[in-house]
Amino acid sequence: MKPPKISTKLTLFYTVVFTLFLAGVSALFYNLLEYQLDKALRDDLEERAAALRGYLNFDEGEPQLEYDVSDPEEANFITTATRYYQVYDATTAAMIRRSPAMEALGFQYTSEEVKELVGLVGRSDISSIQTEQVSLLIHSDLVRAPDGRSYLIQIGASIRPRDTALTQLFHISLWLVPAGALLGILLGWWMAKRVLRPVKALGEVAQEIGISQLHRRLPVRGSGDELDQLALTFNEVLARLETAVGQMQEFTANISHELRTPLTALRGEAAVALANARSESDYRRVLESQLEEFEKLSRMVNQMLTLARAEAGQIPIAHETVDLSALARSLAEQMEAVAWSKGITLTAELDGKVMVVGDSGWLEHVILNLLDNAIKFTQESGRVKVSVSSREGDAILEIHDSGIGISPDVLPHVFERFYRGDPSRSKELEGAGLGLSLVEWIVKQHHGRVNVESQTGHGSIFRVALPLAHPGSPEPV
Ligand code: ADP
């Protein structure tokens, strides 16, 4: 099943909230009004009963209402207050008097009911009478005559106005709640459209951005809201992608360029050999020369592949404790023969255990690359020295050589990919210019730093600083 759209969810949410809110408010108002109307009716009845008591007199022992008939206000009050009015003898439960309206109802208490009501006076003065025509709220009062007899005096008030008001409110609510639900639907739909419009616009622009349009950016409205934040974050991702893709394109272009030159040379050599070579020794010479080129090419391709895979994060880096001193010693011993064959003295100056955390394979790569360069760029009878020491929480690896050095204009570029120094140097020194960029990448992966000091004609020092496995002590715990 297709998941519901955000706009549907928002609309539904608004509708439910509006409906529940209005239903709740209506119920609350209904209860409040009911309570208030009841209270007003009871208070009114009690007030009237208290006022009537003032007009009560006992003529021949029986309670009578006596008032000034000529006073319209008084007469009006008595008429209204006694519309529903009845008097019972509290002892005999006999009906003594009742108003015409009460009589018209045809209602009369039984003597048990009168006795019960008499018993309740003082605790619960309000009761009710329900007939087919009318519902009354009744106030009961017990009055003692001078001759000692007691009378139950009741006045009533119709609860119809209260019921009418409540019914009206109920009818209003019946309209209000569905109207609220409808408003919720409209408002939810409108809000959803309004909120999602910029999201839709972002989506449309994002969809148009292909790999060739990575320079494009999503529009930022400048409101600083969450959608702007989203657009800004997406734009940052785009910028990173643009840089990465740019680097890849540059890398590819560099590779093509690097491969084209030796391949053209190989092809030319083969063509010349085919056209001119006469003897087996001629062919052998050409093949030997080509073998050298092939070796260089395969070295270059291997380096490029390693660098590309490393940068793509495809090669995991181990986190083991490595003794940099021991590693440098074994590699120096390994390279000694190469140095010796070039008439170079290779020495090592290594502190006791210098422990770092990292990948011994990759660290080996760093030392070998630097040693290889040092030997490559040092003339006969020169010196190369490897040293490992620890200083201020860092393991320091240094490769000194007394070689040709690096000129100041070349120095800042040596760690760049495919960068090679002075091409006028002998052809055999030529590499792919990838070794140092791989060294820098590996060192960075180990949270370290690499730098170089050099003077033309006096040699170079490549210095690698890696965090010690246990700062302050070269001994691993
Ligand atoms: P390559 O494979 O060409 O040696 P690198 O990245 O290892 O590539 O080195 C880049 C450039 O830095 C070299 O071409 C060279 O000019 C210079 N370089 C590196 N190490 C040394 C060194 N020890 N002495 C002099 N020049 C060096």
Short mmCIF file of C-alpha atoms in Angstrom, two decimals, residues 9-462:
data_model
loop_
_atom_site.label_atom_id
_atom_site.label_comp_id
_atom_site.label_asym_id
_atom_site.label_seq_id
_atom_site.Cartn_x
_atom_site.Cartn_y
_atom_site.Cartn_z
CA LYS A 9 -1.54 13.48 6.99
CA LEU A 10 -1.51 17.22 7.77
CA THR A 11 -5.10 17.64 6.60
CA LEU A 12 -6.20 14.68 8.66
CA PHE A 13 -4.35 15.99 11.66
CA TYR A 14 -5.96 19.44 11.42
CA THR A 15 -9.40 17.93 10.94
CA VAL A 16 -9.10 15.65 13.96
CA VAL A 17 -7.66 18.43 16.12
CA PHE A 18 -10.34 20.93 15.09
CA THR A 19 -13.18 18.49 15.55
CA LEU A 20 -11.97 17.29 18.93
CA PHE A 21 -11.29 20.84 20.07
CA LEU A 22 -14.71 22.13 19.05
CA ALA A 23 -16.50 19.08 20.47
CA GLY A 24 -14.59 19.53 23.73
CA VAL A 25 -15.29 23.25 23.92
CA SER A 26 -18.98 22.69 23.13
CA ALA A 27 -19.29 20.03 25.85
CA LEU A 28 -17.54 22.32 28.30
CA PHE A 29 -19.82 25.26 27.46
CA TYR A 30 -22.87 23.05 27.70
CA ASN A 31 -21.91 21.86 31.17
CA LEU A 32 -20.97 25.35 32.30
CA LEU A 33 -24.23 26.82 31.07
CA GLU A 34 -26.25 24.00 32.64
CA TYR A 35 -24.52 24.55 35.93
CA GLN A 36 -24.95 28.33 35.78
CA LEU A 37 -28.63 28.16 34.79
CA ASP A 38 -29.36 25.62 37.54
CA LYS A 39 -27.59 27.73 40.08
CA ALA A 40 -29.39 30.91 38.96
CA LEU A 41 -32.75 29.10 39.14
CA ARG A 42 -32.09 27.73 42.62
CA ASP A 43 -30.78 31.08 43.89
CA ASP A 44 -33.81 32.78 42.42
CA LEU A 45 -36.17 30.30 44.07
CA GLU A 46 -34.44 30.67 47.40
CA GLU A 47 -34.56 34.46 47.16
CA ARG A 48 -38.26 34.39 46.32
CA ALA A 49 -38.99 31.97 49.16
CA ALA A 50 -37.14 34.20 51.62
CA ALA A 51 -39.00 37.27 50.36
CA LEU A 52 -42.36 35.52 50.50
CA ARG A 53 -41.81 34.64 54.13
CA GLY A 54 -42.03 38.36 54.87
CA TYR A 55 -45.58 38.50 53.50
CA LEU A 56 -46.75 35.43 55.40
CA ASN A 57 -49.35 35.90 58.13
CA PHE A 58 -51.47 33.45 60.07
CA ASP A 59 -55.13 34.10 59.89
CA GLU A 60 -57.11 31.76 62.05
CA GLY A 61 -53.99 29.63 62.32
CA GLU A 62 -53.60 29.18 58.56
CA PRO A 63 -50.80 30.81 56.54
CA GLN A 64 -51.93 33.71 54.34
CA LEU A 65 -49.99 36.06 52.05
CA GLU A 66 -50.73 39.65 52.91
CA TYR A 67 -49.47 42.51 50.79
CA ASP A 68 -50.33 45.94 49.51
CA VAL A 69 -52.44 45.25 46.41
CA SER A 70 -52.19 48.90 45.38
CA ASP A 71 -48.40 48.66 45.13
CA PRO A 72 -47.81 47.35 41.56
CA GLU A 73 -44.27 46.24 42.32
CA GLU A 74 -45.29 44.22 45.34
CA ALA A 75 -48.35 42.82 43.58
CA ASN A 76 -46.24 41.85 40.57
CA PHE A 77 -43.68 40.10 42.75
CA ILE A 78 -46.32 38.14 44.64
CA THR A 79 -48.07 37.12 41.40
CA THR A 80 -44.82 35.94 39.78
CA ALA A 81 -43.44 34.25 42.89
CA THR A 82 -46.66 32.37 43.63
CA ARG A 83 -47.44 31.22 40.10
CA TYR A 84 -46.61 27.71 41.24
CA TYR A 85 -47.48 27.74 44.95
CA GLN A 86 -48.90 25.22 47.38
CA VAL A 87 -49.26 24.80 51.12
CA TYR A 88 -49.62 21.51 53.00
CA ASP A 89 -50.36 20.91 56.65
CA ALA A 90 -47.11 19.32 57.81
CA THR A 91 -48.82 17.21 60.44
CA THR A 92 -51.86 15.90 58.56
CA ALA A 93 -50.28 16.16 55.06
CA ALA A 94 -53.54 17.76 53.93
CA MET A 95 -53.44 20.24 51.06
CA ILE A 96 -54.38 23.68 52.45
CA ARG A 97 -53.97 25.94 49.43
CA ARG A 98 -52.54 26.01 45.92
CA SER A 99 -52.23 28.43 43.03
CA PRO A 100 -54.41 27.98 39.91
CA ALA A 101 -51.37 27.08 37.76
CA MET A 102 -50.45 24.35 40.23
CA GLU A 103 -53.98 23.15 40.31
CA ALA A 104 -54.04 23.04 36.53
CA LEU A 105 -51.17 20.60 36.60
CA GLY A 106 -53.42 18.20 38.53
CA PHE A 107 -50.49 17.20 40.69
CA GLN A 108 -50.69 16.43 44.37
CA TYR A 109 -48.30 14.78 46.81
CA THR A 110 -49.32 11.72 48.74
CA SER A 111 -49.17 12.06 52.55
CA GLU A 112 -45.93 9.91 52.56
CA GLU A 113 -44.34 12.26 50.09
CA VAL A 114 -45.36 15.29 52.16
CA LYS A 115 -43.86 13.70 55.28
CA GLU A 116 -40.69 12.87 53.44
CA LEU A 117 -40.42 16.44 52.15
CA VAL A 118 -41.02 17.81 55.64
CA GLY A 119 -38.21 15.59 56.90
CA LEU A 120 -35.88 16.88 54.21
CA VAL A 121 -36.44 20.60 54.82
CA GLY A 122 -33.28 22.22 56.10
CA ARG A 123 -31.07 19.60 54.45
CA SER A 124 -32.35 19.65 50.90
CA ASP A 125 -34.89 22.35 50.18
CA ILE A 126 -34.97 21.87 46.43
CA SER A 127 -36.86 19.07 44.71
CA SER A 128 -38.53 18.72 41.36
CA ILE A 129 -41.91 17.90 39.91
CA GLN A 130 -42.26 16.43 36.49
CA THR A 131 -45.61 16.44 34.74
CA GLU A 132 -46.54 16.01 31.12
CA GLN A 133 -46.97 19.77 30.63
CA VAL A 134 -44.13 21.16 32.65
CA SER A 135 -41.04 20.44 34.73
CA LEU A 136 -40.76 22.42 37.92
CA LEU A 137 -38.04 23.08 40.39
CA ILE A 138 -39.67 23.27 43.83
CA HIS A 139 -38.47 25.03 46.94
CA SER A 140 -39.91 23.72 50.24
CA ASP A 141 -40.11 25.71 53.43
CA LEU A 142 -41.42 24.63 56.85
CA VAL A 143 -43.27 27.41 58.68
CA ARG A 144 -44.50 27.18 62.26
CA ALA A 145 -47.75 29.06 63.06
CA PRO A 146 -48.18 30.85 66.41
CA ASP A 147 -50.59 28.08 67.47
CA GLY A 148 -47.80 25.55 67.08
CA ARG A 149 -48.91 23.93 63.83
CA SER A 150 -46.41 23.50 60.97
CA TYR A 151 -46.99 24.08 57.28
CA LEU A 152 -45.04 22.96 54.25
CA ILE A 153 -44.94 25.92 51.90
CA GLN A 154 -43.71 25.26 48.35
CA ILE A 155 -43.06 27.57 45.45
CA GLY A 156 -41.97 26.36 42.04
CA ALA A 157 -40.38 27.70 38.89
CA SER A 158 -40.48 26.21 35.44
CA ILE A 159 -37.19 24.91 34.09
CA ARG A 160 -38.34 25.33 30.49
CA PRO A 161 -36.25 28.53 29.81
CA ARG A 162 -33.18 26.67 31.10
CA ASP A 163 -33.93 23.65 28.90
CA THR A 164 -34.58 25.88 25.90
CA ALA A 165 -31.24 27.62 26.32
CA LEU A 166 -29.44 24.28 26.64
CA THR A 167 -31.21 22.82 23.63
CA GLN A 168 -30.27 25.86 21.59
CA LEU A 169 -26.63 25.50 22.60
CA PHE A 170 -26.80 21.81 21.72
CA HIS A 171 -28.15 22.66 18.26
CA ILE A 172 -25.47 25.26 17.73
CA SER A 173 -22.84 22.65 18.67
CA LEU A 174 -24.35 20.20 16.21
CA TRP A 175 -23.58 22.69 13.47
CA LEU A 176 -20.36 23.98 14.93
CA VAL A 177 -18.52 20.65 15.17
CA PRO A 178 -19.04 19.58 11.53
CA ALA A 179 -18.32 23.15 10.44
CA GLY A 180 -15.10 22.97 12.45
CA ALA A 181 -14.21 19.67 10.83
CA LEU A 182 -14.77 21.23 7.42
CA LEU A 183 -12.65 24.21 8.40
CA GLY A 184 -9.98 21.76 9.60
CA ILE A 185 -9.99 20.04 6.22
CA LEU A 186 -9.69 23.34 4.36
CA LEU A 187 -7.09 24.78 6.71
CA GLY A 188 -5.07 21.55 6.77
CA TRP A 189 -5.12 21.31 3.01
CA TRP A 190 -4.14 24.95 2.64
CA MET A 191 -1.37 24.70 5.25
CA ALA A 192 -0.03 21.50 3.71
CA LYS A 193 0.06 23.13 0.28
CA ARG A 194 1.71 26.25 1.69
CA VAL A 195 4.32 24.38 3.74
CA LEU A 196 5.09 21.82 1.08
CA ARG A 197 5.28 24.22 -1.87
CA PRO A 198 8.93 25.15 -1.20
CA VAL A 199 9.75 21.47 -0.54
CA LYS A 200 8.27 20.60 -3.90
CA ALA A 201 10.23 23.42 -5.53
CA LEU A 202 13.44 22.14 -3.90
CA GLY A 203 12.67 18.62 -5.11
CA GLU A 204 12.13 19.84 -8.66
CA VAL A 205 15.42 21.74 -8.77
CA ALA A 206 17.27 18.85 -7.09
CA GLN A 207 15.91 16.49 -9.73
CA GLU A 208 17.34 18.65 -12.50
CA ILE A 209 20.85 18.47 -11.03
CA GLY A 210 22.75 15.77 -12.85
CA ILE A 211 26.44 14.95 -12.68
CA SER A 212 27.18 17.61 -15.31
CA GLN A 213 25.31 20.35 -13.42
CA LEU A 214 26.99 20.00 -10.07
CA HIS A 215 27.77 23.74 -10.16
CA ARG A 216 24.04 24.44 -9.70
CA ARG A 217 22.64 25.16 -6.27
CA LEU A 218 19.23 24.90 -4.65
CA PRO A 219 17.47 28.24 -4.07
CA VAL A 220 17.75 29.58 -0.51
CA ARG A 221 14.79 31.83 0.33
CA GLY A 222 16.60 33.66 3.11
CA SER A 223 13.96 32.97 5.74
CA GLY A 224 16.46 30.98 7.81
CA ASP A 225 13.87 28.28 8.49
CA GLU A 226 14.33 24.50 8.40
CA LEU A 227 13.82 24.38 4.64
CA ASP A 228 16.55 26.95 4.13
CA GLN A 229 18.77 24.85 6.38
CA LEU A 230 17.95 21.80 4.28
CA ALA A 231 18.76 23.69 1.07
CA LEU A 232 22.03 24.96 2.55
CA THR A 233 23.03 21.47 3.68
CA PHE A 234 22.15 20.05 0.30
CA ASN A 235 24.19 22.82 -1.34
CA GLU A 236 27.16 21.93 0.84
CA VAL A 237 26.83 18.32 -0.28
CA LEU A 238 26.67 19.52 -3.88
CA ALA A 239 29.81 21.61 -3.37
CA ARG A 240 31.64 18.60 -1.93
CA LEU A 241 30.43 16.43 -4.79
CA GLU A 242 31.52 19.07 -7.28
CA THR A 243 35.01 19.13 -5.78
CA ALA A 244 35.22 15.33 -5.65
CA VAL A 245 34.00 14.90 -9.20
CA GLY A 246 36.36 17.69 -10.32
CA GLN A 247 39.25 15.86 -8.66
CA MET A 248 38.22 12.63 -10.31
CA GLN A 249 38.05 14.31 -13.69
CA GLU A 250 41.44 15.91 -13.13
CA PHE A 251 42.81 12.57 -12.01
CA THR A 252 41.46 10.85 -15.11
CA ALA A 253 42.85 13.58 -17.34
CA ASN A 254 46.23 13.30 -15.60
CA ILE A 255 46.24 9.53 -15.97
CA SER A 256 45.47 9.74 -19.66
CA HIS A 257 48.20 12.31 -20.09
CA GLU A 258 50.71 10.26 -18.08
CA LEU A 259 49.99 7.09 -20.00
CA ARG A 260 49.95 8.69 -23.42
CA THR A 261 53.61 9.77 -23.44
CA PRO A 262 55.21 6.39 -22.63
CA LEU A 263 52.75 4.56 -24.87
CA THR A 264 53.62 6.84 -27.80
CA ALA A 265 57.30 6.26 -27.12
CA LEU A 266 56.80 2.48 -27.00
CA ARG A 267 54.83 2.54 -30.20
CA GLY A 268 57.45 4.65 -31.95
CA GLU A 269 60.24 2.39 -30.77
CA ALA A 270 58.39 -0.70 -32.01
CA ALA A 271 57.70 0.91 -35.39
CA VAL A 272 61.34 1.94 -35.82
CA ALA A 273 62.53 -1.54 -34.80
CA LEU A 274 60.18 -3.18 -37.29
CA ALA A 275 61.40 -0.91 -40.06
CA ASN A 276 65.15 -0.87 -39.32
CA ALA A 277 66.27 -3.73 -37.07
CA ARG A 278 68.26 -6.33 -38.91
CA SER A 279 69.75 -8.68 -36.36
CA GLU A 280 68.59 -10.50 -33.27
CA SER A 281 70.75 -8.24 -31.10
CA ASP A 282 68.96 -5.18 -32.55
CA TYR A 283 65.58 -6.62 -31.49
CA ARG A 284 66.97 -7.62 -28.10
CA ARG A 285 68.14 -4.07 -27.46
CA VAL A 286 64.72 -2.65 -28.34
CA LEU A 287 62.92 -5.21 -26.19
CA GLU A 288 65.20 -4.52 -23.24
CA SER A 289 64.54 -0.84 -23.52
CA GLN A 290 60.81 -1.48 -23.78
CA LEU A 291 60.87 -3.77 -20.77
CA GLU A 292 62.14 -0.87 -18.68
CA GLU A 293 59.30 1.33 -19.96
CA PHE A 294 56.76 -1.42 -19.23
CA GLU A 295 58.06 -1.76 -15.69
CA LYS A 296 57.75 1.96 -15.16
CA LEU A 297 54.24 1.92 -16.60
CA SER A 298 53.11 -0.96 -14.45
CA ARG A 299 54.60 0.74 -11.37
CA MET A 300 52.70 3.91 -12.26
CA VAL A 301 49.43 2.07 -12.81
CA ASN A 302 49.86 0.24 -9.51
CA GLN A 303 50.50 3.49 -7.66
CA MET A 304 47.50 5.16 -9.29
CA LEU A 305 45.29 2.26 -8.43
CA THR A 306 46.45 2.22 -4.82
CA LEU A 307 45.91 5.96 -4.48
CA ALA A 308 42.49 5.84 -6.12
CA ARG A 309 41.35 2.95 -3.96
CA ALA A 310 42.81 4.50 -0.84
CA GLU A 311 41.06 7.82 -1.47
CA ALA A 312 37.81 6.05 -2.25
CA GLY A 313 38.07 4.52 1.23
CA GLN A 314 38.21 1.00 -0.16
CA ILE A 315 41.37 0.11 1.71
CA PRO A 316 40.84 -0.34 5.42
CA ILE A 317 43.46 1.02 7.80
CA ALA A 318 44.32 -1.24 10.73
CA HIS A 319 44.68 0.15 14.23
CA GLU A 320 47.45 -1.93 15.67
CA THR A 321 50.38 -0.88 17.83
CA VAL A 322 53.43 -0.62 15.61
CA ASP A 323 57.04 -0.17 16.67
CA LEU A 324 58.19 2.50 14.21
CA SER A 325 61.86 1.98 15.17
CA ALA A 326 61.77 -1.73 14.43
CA LEU A 327 59.91 -1.12 11.18
CA ALA A 328 62.42 1.51 10.03
CA ARG A 329 65.35 -0.77 10.99
CA SER A 330 64.09 -3.69 8.94
CA LEU A 331 63.32 -1.49 5.92
CA ALA A 332 66.69 0.25 6.11
CA GLU A 333 68.36 -3.19 6.09
CA GLN A 334 66.24 -4.13 3.11
CA MET A 335 67.25 -1.00 1.17
CA GLU A 336 70.91 -1.18 2.14
CA ALA A 337 71.85 -3.25 -0.90
CA VAL A 338 70.11 -0.81 -3.28
CA ALA A 339 71.92 2.13 -1.68
CA TRP A 340 75.21 0.26 -1.74
CA SER A 341 74.82 -0.54 -5.44
CA LYS A 342 74.62 3.23 -6.07
CA GLY A 343 77.60 3.90 -3.84
CA ILE A 344 75.43 5.54 -1.15
CA THR A 345 75.91 5.01 2.58
CA LEU A 346 72.63 4.24 4.30
CA THR A 347 72.66 4.59 8.09
CA ALA A 348 69.98 4.36 10.76
CA GLU A 349 69.70 6.23 14.07
CA LEU A 350 66.88 4.63 15.96
CA ASP A 351 65.64 5.12 19.52
CA GLY A 352 64.42 2.08 21.45
CA LYS A 353 60.77 1.16 20.95
CA VAL A 354 58.76 4.07 19.50
CA MET A 355 55.18 2.91 19.42
CA VAL A 356 52.44 4.37 17.24
CA VAL A 357 48.92 3.20 16.48
CA GLY A 358 48.30 2.41 12.85
CA ASP A 359 48.69 0.08 9.95
CA SER A 360 52.17 -1.42 9.66
CA GLY A 361 51.66 -2.13 5.92
CA TRP A 362 50.83 1.49 5.14
CA LEU A 363 53.58 2.83 7.42
CA GLU A 364 56.02 0.56 5.60
CA HIS A 365 54.84 2.18 2.39
CA VAL A 366 55.67 5.64 3.81
CA ILE A 367 59.20 4.70 4.88
CA LEU A 368 59.95 2.83 1.65
CA ASN A 369 58.72 5.69 -0.52
CA LEU A 370 60.79 8.26 1.33
CA LEU A 371 63.87 6.01 1.35
CA ASP A 372 63.43 5.23 -2.32
CA ASN A 373 63.25 8.95 -3.18
CA ALA A 374 66.25 9.73 -0.96
CA ILE A 375 68.37 7.09 -2.69
CA LYS A 376 67.01 8.04 -6.11
CA PHE A 377 67.87 11.72 -5.72
CA THR A 378 71.31 11.25 -4.10
CA GLN A 379 74.48 10.97 -6.13
CA GLU A 380 77.22 8.39 -5.74
CA SER A 381 79.17 8.55 -2.45
CA GLY A 382 76.32 10.48 -0.86
CA ARG A 383 74.66 9.66 2.46
CA VAL A 384 71.13 8.74 3.48
CA LYS A 385 70.09 8.50 7.14
CA VAL A 386 66.89 7.18 8.70
CA SER A 387 66.13 8.27 12.24
CA VAL A 388 63.24 7.52 14.58
CA SER A 389 62.79 9.28 17.91
CA SER A 390 59.99 10.51 20.13
CA ARG A 391 59.34 14.14 20.96
CA GLU A 392 56.48 15.87 22.79
CA GLY A 393 53.97 13.08 22.36
CA ASP A 394 54.94 12.44 18.74
CA ALA A 395 56.95 9.78 17.04
CA ILE A 396 59.34 11.51 14.61
CA LEU A 397 60.59 9.73 11.52
CA GLU A 398 63.22 11.59 9.53
CA ILE A 399 64.89 10.66 6.24
CA HIS A 400 67.97 12.81 5.56
CA ASP A 401 69.82 12.72 2.31
CA SER A 402 72.81 14.59 0.98
CA GLY A 403 71.31 14.52 -2.51
CA ILE A 404 70.47 17.08 -5.14
CA GLY A 405 67.88 18.84 -2.94
CA ILE A 406 64.71 20.54 -4.07
CA SER A 407 64.60 24.09 -5.38
CA PRO A 408 62.39 26.58 -3.46
CA ASP A 409 59.89 26.91 -6.33
CA VAL A 410 59.42 23.13 -6.52
CA LEU A 411 59.29 22.57 -2.75
CA PRO A 412 55.65 23.63 -2.14
CA HIS A 413 54.41 21.26 -4.85
CA VAL A 414 56.19 18.00 -4.10
CA PHE A 415 53.17 16.48 -2.32
CA GLU A 416 50.85 17.23 -5.22
CA ARG A 417 49.63 14.42 -7.38
CA PHE A 418 51.62 13.80 -10.57
CA TYR A 419 54.02 16.55 -9.63
CA ARG A 420 57.59 15.88 -10.60
CA GLY A 421 60.55 18.14 -10.09
CA ASP A 422 62.88 19.45 -12.74
CA PRO A 423 62.36 17.26 -15.83
CA SER A 424 65.89 18.01 -17.00
CA ARG A 425 67.15 15.64 -14.33
CA SER A 426 68.24 12.30 -15.66
CA LYS A 427 65.53 10.20 -17.24
CA GLU A 428 66.11 7.28 -14.90
CA LEU A 429 64.98 9.45 -11.97
CA GLU A 430 61.60 9.95 -13.55
CA GLY A 431 58.67 8.61 -11.56
CA ALA A 432 54.93 9.19 -11.79
CA GLY A 433 54.90 11.94 -9.19
CA LEU A 434 52.49 9.94 -7.06
CA GLY A 435 54.72 8.61 -4.30
CA LEU A 436 54.66 11.67 -2.04
CA SER A 437 50.94 12.30 -2.41
CA LEU A 438 50.35 8.72 -1.26
CA VAL A 439 52.75 9.31 1.64
CA GLU A 440 50.83 12.44 2.65
CA TRP A 441 47.49 10.59 2.42
CA ILE A 442 48.74 7.73 4.62
CA VAL A 443 50.20 10.11 7.22
CA LYS A 444 46.93 12.06 7.38
CA GLN A 445 45.01 8.83 7.87
CA HIS A 446 47.26 8.24 10.88
CA HIS A 447 46.48 11.74 12.23
CA GLY A 448 50.05 12.81 11.58
CA ARG A 449 51.95 15.49 9.66
CA VAL A 450 54.61 15.34 6.99
CA ASN A 451 56.90 18.14 5.84
CA VAL A 452 60.14 18.67 3.99
CA GLU A 453 63.15 20.91 4.35
CA SER A 454 65.56 21.15 1.49
CA GLN A 455 68.36 23.15 -0.05
CA THR A 456 69.33 22.76 -3.65
CA GLY A 457 72.59 20.88 -3.87
CA HIS A 458 72.74 20.11 -0.16
CA GLY A 459 70.07 17.48 0.30
CA SER A 460 66.63 17.15 1.88
CA ILE A 461 65.00 16.12 5.14
CA PHE A 462 61.53 14.55 5.00
#
